[in-house]
Short mmCIF file of C-alpha atoms and ligand atoms in Angstrom, two decimals:
data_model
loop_
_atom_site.label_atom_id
_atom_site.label_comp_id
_atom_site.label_asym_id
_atom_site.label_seq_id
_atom_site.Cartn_x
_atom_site.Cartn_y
_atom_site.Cartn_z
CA UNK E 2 -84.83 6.95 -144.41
CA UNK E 3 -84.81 8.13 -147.86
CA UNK E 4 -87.13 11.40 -148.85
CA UNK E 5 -89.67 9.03 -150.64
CA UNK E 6 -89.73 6.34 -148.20
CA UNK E 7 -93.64 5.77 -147.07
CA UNK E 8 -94.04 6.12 -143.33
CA UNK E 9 -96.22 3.09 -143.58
CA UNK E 10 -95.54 0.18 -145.77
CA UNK E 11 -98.43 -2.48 -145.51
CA UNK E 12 -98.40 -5.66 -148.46
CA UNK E 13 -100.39 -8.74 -148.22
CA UNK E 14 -101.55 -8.38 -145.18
CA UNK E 15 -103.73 -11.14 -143.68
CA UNK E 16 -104.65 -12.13 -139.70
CA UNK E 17 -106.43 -15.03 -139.48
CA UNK E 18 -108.52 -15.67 -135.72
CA UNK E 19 -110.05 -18.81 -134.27
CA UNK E 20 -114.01 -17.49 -133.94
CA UNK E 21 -114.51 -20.04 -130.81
CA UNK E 22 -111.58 -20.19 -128.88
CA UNK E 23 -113.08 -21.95 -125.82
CA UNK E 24 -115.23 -24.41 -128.46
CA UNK E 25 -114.54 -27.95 -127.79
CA UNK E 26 -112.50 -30.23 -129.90
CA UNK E 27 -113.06 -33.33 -130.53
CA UNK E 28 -111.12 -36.25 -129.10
CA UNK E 29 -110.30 -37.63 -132.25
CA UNK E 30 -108.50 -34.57 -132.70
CA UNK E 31 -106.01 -34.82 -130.00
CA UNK E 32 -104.90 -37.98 -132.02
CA UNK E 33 -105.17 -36.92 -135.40
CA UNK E 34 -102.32 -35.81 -137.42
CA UNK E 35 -102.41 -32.06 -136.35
CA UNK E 36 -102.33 -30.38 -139.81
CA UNK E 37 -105.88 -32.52 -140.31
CA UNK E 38 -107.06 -31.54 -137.12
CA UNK E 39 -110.84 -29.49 -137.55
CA UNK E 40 -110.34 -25.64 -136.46
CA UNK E 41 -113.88 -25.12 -136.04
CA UNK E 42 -114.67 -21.13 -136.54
CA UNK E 43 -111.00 -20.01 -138.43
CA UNK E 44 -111.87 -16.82 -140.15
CA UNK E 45 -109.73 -13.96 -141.30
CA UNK E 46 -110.09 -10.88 -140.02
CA UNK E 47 -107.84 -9.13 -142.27
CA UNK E 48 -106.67 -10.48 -145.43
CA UNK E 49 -105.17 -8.70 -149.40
CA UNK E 50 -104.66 -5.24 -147.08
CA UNK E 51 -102.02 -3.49 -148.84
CA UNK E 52 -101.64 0.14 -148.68
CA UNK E 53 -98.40 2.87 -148.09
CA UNK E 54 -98.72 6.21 -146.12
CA UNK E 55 -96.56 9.09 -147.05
CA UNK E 56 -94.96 10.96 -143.98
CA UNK E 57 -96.89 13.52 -143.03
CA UNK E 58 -100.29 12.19 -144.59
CA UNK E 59 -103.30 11.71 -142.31
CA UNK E 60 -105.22 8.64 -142.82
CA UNK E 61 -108.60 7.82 -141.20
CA UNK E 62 -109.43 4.24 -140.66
CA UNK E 63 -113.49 3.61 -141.36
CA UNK E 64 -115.70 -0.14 -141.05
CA UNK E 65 -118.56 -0.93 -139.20
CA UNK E 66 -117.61 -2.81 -135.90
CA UNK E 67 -115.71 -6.11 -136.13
CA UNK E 68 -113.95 -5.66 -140.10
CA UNK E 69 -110.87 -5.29 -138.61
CA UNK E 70 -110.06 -1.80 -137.60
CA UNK E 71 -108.17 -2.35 -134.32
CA UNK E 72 -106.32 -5.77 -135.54
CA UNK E 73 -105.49 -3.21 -138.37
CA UNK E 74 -103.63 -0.70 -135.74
CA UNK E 75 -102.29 -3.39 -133.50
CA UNK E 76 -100.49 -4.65 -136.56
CA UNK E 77 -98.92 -1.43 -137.55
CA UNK E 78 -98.50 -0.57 -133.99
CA UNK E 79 -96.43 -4.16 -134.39
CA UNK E 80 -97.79 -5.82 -131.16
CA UNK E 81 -99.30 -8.38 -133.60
CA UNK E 82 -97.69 -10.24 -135.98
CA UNK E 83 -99.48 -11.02 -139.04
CA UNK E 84 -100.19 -14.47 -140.10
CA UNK E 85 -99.16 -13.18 -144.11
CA UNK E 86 -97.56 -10.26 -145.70
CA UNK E 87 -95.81 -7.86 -143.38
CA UNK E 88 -95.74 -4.16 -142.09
CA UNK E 89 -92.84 -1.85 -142.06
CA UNK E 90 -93.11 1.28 -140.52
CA UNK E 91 -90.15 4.50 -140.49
CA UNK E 92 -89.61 6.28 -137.66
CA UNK E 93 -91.34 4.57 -135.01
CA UNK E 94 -94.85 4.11 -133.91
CA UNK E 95 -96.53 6.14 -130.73
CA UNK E 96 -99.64 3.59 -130.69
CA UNK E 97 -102.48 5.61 -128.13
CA UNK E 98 -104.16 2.01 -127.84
CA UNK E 99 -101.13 0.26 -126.77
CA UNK E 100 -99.64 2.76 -124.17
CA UNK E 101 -103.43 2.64 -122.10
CA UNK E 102 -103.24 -0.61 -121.93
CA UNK E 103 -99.70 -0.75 -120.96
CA UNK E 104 -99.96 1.12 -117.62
CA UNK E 105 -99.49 -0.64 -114.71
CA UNK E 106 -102.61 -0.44 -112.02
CA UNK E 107 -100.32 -0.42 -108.81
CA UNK E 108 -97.90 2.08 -109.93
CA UNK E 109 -98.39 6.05 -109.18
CA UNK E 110 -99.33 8.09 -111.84
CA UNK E 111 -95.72 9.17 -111.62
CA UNK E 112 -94.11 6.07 -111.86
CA UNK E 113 -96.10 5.09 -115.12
CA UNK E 114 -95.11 7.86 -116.88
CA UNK E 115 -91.43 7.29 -116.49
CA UNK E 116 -91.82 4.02 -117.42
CA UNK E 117 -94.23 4.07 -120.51
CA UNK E 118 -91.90 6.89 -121.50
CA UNK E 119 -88.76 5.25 -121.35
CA UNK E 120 -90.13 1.59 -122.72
CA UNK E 121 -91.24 4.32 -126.20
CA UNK E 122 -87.85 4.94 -126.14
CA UNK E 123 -87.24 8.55 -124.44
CA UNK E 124 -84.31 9.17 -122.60
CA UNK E 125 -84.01 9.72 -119.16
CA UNK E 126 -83.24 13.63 -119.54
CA UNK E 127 -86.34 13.20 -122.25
CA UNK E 128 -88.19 11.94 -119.39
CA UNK E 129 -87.17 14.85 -117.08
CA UNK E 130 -87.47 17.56 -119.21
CA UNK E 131 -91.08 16.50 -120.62
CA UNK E 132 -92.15 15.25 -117.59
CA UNK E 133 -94.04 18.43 -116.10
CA UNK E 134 -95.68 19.06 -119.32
CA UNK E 135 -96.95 15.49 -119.42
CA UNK E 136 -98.80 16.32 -116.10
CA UNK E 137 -99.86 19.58 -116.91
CA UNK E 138 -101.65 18.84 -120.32
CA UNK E 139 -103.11 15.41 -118.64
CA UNK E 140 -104.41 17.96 -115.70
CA UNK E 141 -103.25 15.32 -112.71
CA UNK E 142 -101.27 17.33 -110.66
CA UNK E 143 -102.98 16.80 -107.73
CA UNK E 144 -102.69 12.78 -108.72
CA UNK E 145 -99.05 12.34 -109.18
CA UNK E 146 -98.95 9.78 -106.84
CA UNK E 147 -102.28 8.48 -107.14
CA UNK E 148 -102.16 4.67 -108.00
CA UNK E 149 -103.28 4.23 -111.56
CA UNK E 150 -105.84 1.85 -111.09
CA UNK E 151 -107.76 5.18 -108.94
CA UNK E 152 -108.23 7.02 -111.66
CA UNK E 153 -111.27 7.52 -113.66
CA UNK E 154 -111.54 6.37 -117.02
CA UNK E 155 -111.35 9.91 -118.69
CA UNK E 156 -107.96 10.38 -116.58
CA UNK E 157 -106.38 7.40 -117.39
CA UNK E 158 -107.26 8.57 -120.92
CA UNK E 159 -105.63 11.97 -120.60
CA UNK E 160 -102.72 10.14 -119.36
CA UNK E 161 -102.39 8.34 -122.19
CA UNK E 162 -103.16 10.74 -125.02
CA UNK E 163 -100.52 13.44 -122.52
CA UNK E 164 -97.77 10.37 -122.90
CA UNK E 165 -98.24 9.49 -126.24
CA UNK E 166 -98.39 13.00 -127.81
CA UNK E 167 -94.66 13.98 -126.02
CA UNK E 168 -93.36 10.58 -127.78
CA UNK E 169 -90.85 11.70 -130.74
CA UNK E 170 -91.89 8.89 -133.11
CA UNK E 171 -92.73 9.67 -136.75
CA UNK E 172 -96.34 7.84 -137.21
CA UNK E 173 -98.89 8.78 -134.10
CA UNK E 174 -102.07 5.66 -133.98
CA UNK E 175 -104.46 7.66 -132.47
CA UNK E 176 -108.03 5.21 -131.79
CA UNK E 177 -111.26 5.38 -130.25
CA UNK E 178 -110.24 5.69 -126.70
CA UNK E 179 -109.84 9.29 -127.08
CA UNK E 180 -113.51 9.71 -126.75
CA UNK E 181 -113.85 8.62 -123.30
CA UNK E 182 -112.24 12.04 -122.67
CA UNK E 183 -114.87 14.80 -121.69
CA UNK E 184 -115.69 17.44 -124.74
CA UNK E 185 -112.78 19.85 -123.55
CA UNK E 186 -110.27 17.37 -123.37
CA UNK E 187 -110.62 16.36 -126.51
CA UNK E 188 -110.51 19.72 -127.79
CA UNK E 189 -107.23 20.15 -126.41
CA UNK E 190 -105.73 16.66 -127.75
CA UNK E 191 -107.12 17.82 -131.29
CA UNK E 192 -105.21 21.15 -130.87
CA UNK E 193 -102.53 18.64 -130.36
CA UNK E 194 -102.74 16.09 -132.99
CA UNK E 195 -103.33 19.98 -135.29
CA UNK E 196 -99.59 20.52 -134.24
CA UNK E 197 -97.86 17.67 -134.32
CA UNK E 198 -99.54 16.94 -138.06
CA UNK E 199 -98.32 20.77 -138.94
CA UNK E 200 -94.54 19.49 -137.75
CA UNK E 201 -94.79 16.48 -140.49
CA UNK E 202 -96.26 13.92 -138.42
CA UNK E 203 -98.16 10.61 -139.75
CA UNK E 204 -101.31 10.08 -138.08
CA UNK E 205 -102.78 7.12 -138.50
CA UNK E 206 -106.57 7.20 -137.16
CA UNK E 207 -109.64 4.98 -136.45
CA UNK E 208 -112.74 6.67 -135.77
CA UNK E 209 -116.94 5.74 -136.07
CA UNK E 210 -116.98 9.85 -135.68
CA UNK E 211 -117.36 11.45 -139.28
CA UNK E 212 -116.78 14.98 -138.50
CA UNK E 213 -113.52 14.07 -136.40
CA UNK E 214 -112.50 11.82 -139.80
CA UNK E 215 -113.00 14.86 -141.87
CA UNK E 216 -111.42 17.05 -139.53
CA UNK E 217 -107.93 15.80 -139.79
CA UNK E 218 -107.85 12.98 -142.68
CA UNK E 219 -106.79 13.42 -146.57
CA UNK E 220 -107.12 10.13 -147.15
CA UNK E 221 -109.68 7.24 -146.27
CA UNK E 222 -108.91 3.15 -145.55
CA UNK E 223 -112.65 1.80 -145.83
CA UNK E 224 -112.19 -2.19 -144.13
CA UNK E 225 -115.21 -4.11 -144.67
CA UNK E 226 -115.53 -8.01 -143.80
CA UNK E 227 -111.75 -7.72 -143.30
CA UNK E 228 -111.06 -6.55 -146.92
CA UNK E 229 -109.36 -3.17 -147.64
CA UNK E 230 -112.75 -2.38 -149.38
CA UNK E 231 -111.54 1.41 -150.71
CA UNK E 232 -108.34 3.71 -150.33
CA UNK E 233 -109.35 7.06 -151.51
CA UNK E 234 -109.86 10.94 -150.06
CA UNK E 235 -111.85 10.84 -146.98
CA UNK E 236 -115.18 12.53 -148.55
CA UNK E 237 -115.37 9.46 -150.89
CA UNK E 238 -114.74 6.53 -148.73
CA UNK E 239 -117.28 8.15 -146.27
CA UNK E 240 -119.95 8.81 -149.06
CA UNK E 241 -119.20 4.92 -149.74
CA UNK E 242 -119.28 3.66 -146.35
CA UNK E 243 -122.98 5.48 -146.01
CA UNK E 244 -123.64 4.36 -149.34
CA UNK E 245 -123.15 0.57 -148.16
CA UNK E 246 -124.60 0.93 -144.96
CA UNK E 247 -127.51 3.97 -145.01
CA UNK E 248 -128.39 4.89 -141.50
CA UNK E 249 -131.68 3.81 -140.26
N1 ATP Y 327 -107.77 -12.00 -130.31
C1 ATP Y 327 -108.82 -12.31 -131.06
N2 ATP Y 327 -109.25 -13.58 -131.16
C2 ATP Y 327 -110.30 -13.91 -131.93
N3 ATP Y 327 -110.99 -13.02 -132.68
C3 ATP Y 327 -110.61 -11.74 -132.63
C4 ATP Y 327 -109.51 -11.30 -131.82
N4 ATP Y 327 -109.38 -9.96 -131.98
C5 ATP Y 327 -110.33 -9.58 -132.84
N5 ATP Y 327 -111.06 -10.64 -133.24
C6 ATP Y 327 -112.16 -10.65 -134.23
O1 ATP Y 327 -111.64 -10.07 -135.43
C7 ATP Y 327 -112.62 -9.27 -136.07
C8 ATP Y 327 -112.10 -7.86 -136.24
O2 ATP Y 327 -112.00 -7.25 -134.95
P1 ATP Y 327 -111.49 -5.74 -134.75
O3 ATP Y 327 -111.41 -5.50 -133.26
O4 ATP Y 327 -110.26 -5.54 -135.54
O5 ATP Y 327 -112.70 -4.92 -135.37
P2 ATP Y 327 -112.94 -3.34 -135.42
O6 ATP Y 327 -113.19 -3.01 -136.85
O7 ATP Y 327 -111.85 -2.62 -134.73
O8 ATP Y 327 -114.31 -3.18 -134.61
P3 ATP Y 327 -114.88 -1.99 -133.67
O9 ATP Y 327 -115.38 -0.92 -134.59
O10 ATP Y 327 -116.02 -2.69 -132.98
O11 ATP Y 327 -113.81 -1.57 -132.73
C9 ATP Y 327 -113.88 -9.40 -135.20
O12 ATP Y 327 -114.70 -10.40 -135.74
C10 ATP Y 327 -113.35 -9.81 -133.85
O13 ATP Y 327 -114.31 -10.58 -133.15
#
């Protein structure tokens, strides 16, 4: 990776969904020619998002719900593939989103972090060495081998944000679930995401929560109706995103 290389490299980008996946075809359609067939409810959810991110630079993600936020991280995150353009991201993702969903319910707390670890690509002596400090910021030492599936949301959360934050990748996709943790948590994962920004870090960060946005974001993404609507410093795509949608 050269010194100017963005962390983040996002052109064309375009996902395209099926509104009503369990709608009914018609039978005519199991015999038609397939590129005539009716796709009843195709709509894209993203489409012309184009954007780079400088290592180091922390961008907050804004829209109302359903303009394409998450499909935005899971692309970048690259457990989606886009339908056009493309994503390329240096250094490696830690996606927050992905690794709580990828924990597996019958394995001990233990077990999942050894493997979620090692599938982000630490090392087994990685593994060993971080392991302890993992547990210790997540506060589950008495849980260690606790099944996942027994623990509360806001644990499985700490889990996740403990994992994620240990990972050694360059861009950090830090989401929503981060508020299911309780008020102290959360202070503690923002002294977190404080450090690993001040090492050079990319976040990369979707959030309804204004004062969290202006907290740690330079820079704004503003999606509306799928469409990268504004790219700008935070205080302007927020006065925007109030403009266009005042509350009450
Ligand atoms: N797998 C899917 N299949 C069909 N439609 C989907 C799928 N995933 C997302 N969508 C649709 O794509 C649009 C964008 O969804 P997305 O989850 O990216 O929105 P969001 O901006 O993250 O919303 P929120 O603020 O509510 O989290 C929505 O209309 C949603 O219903």
């Amino acid at each position: 990776m050269t010194a100017s290389a963005p962390a983040i490299r996002v052109q064309g980008l375009g996902v395209r969904f099926r509104r009503n996946r369990g709608g009914r075809r018609s039978i005519m359609d199991l015999f038609s020619d397939r590129s005539r067939r009716s796709k009843p409810g195709e709509f894209w959810a993203l489409r012309d998002v184009a954007f780079d991110v400088q290592p180091g630079e922390a961008i907050g993600v804004v829209g109302r719900n359903g303009q394409g936020k998450s499909t935005l991280l899971k692309l970048v995150a690259g457990v989606m593939i886009p339908d056009e353009g493309d994503v390329q991201v240096h250094g490696g993702v830690a996606p927050l989103i992905e690794i709580t969903g990828g924990f597996v319910g019958d394995l001990t707390v233990r077990e999942n972090v050894k493997l979620t670890a090692g599938l982000h690509g630490m090392s087994r002596a990685g593994v060993a060495r971080k392991y302890d400090g993992i547990i210790d910021f997540a506060e589950l030492g008495d849980f260690q081998d606790t099944p996942y599936k027994h623990l509360s949301n806001g644990m499985k959360v700490r889990l996740a944000f403990a994992v994620v934050s240990q990972l050694e990748e360059q861009v950090l996709l830090v989401d929503e679930v981060l508020a299911v943790g309780d008020k102290a948590f959360r202070e503690k994962c923002y002294a977190r995401i404080d450090e690993l920004l001040s090492e050079g870090r990319t976040l990369f960060f979707v959030s309804h929560n204004e004062r969290d946005l202006r907290r740690f974001c330079s820079r704004g993404l503003y999606l509306d109706k799928g469409r990268l609507a504004l790219d700008a410093p935070i205080e302007d795509v927020l006065a925007r995103y109030d403009a266009d949608y005042p509350v009450g």
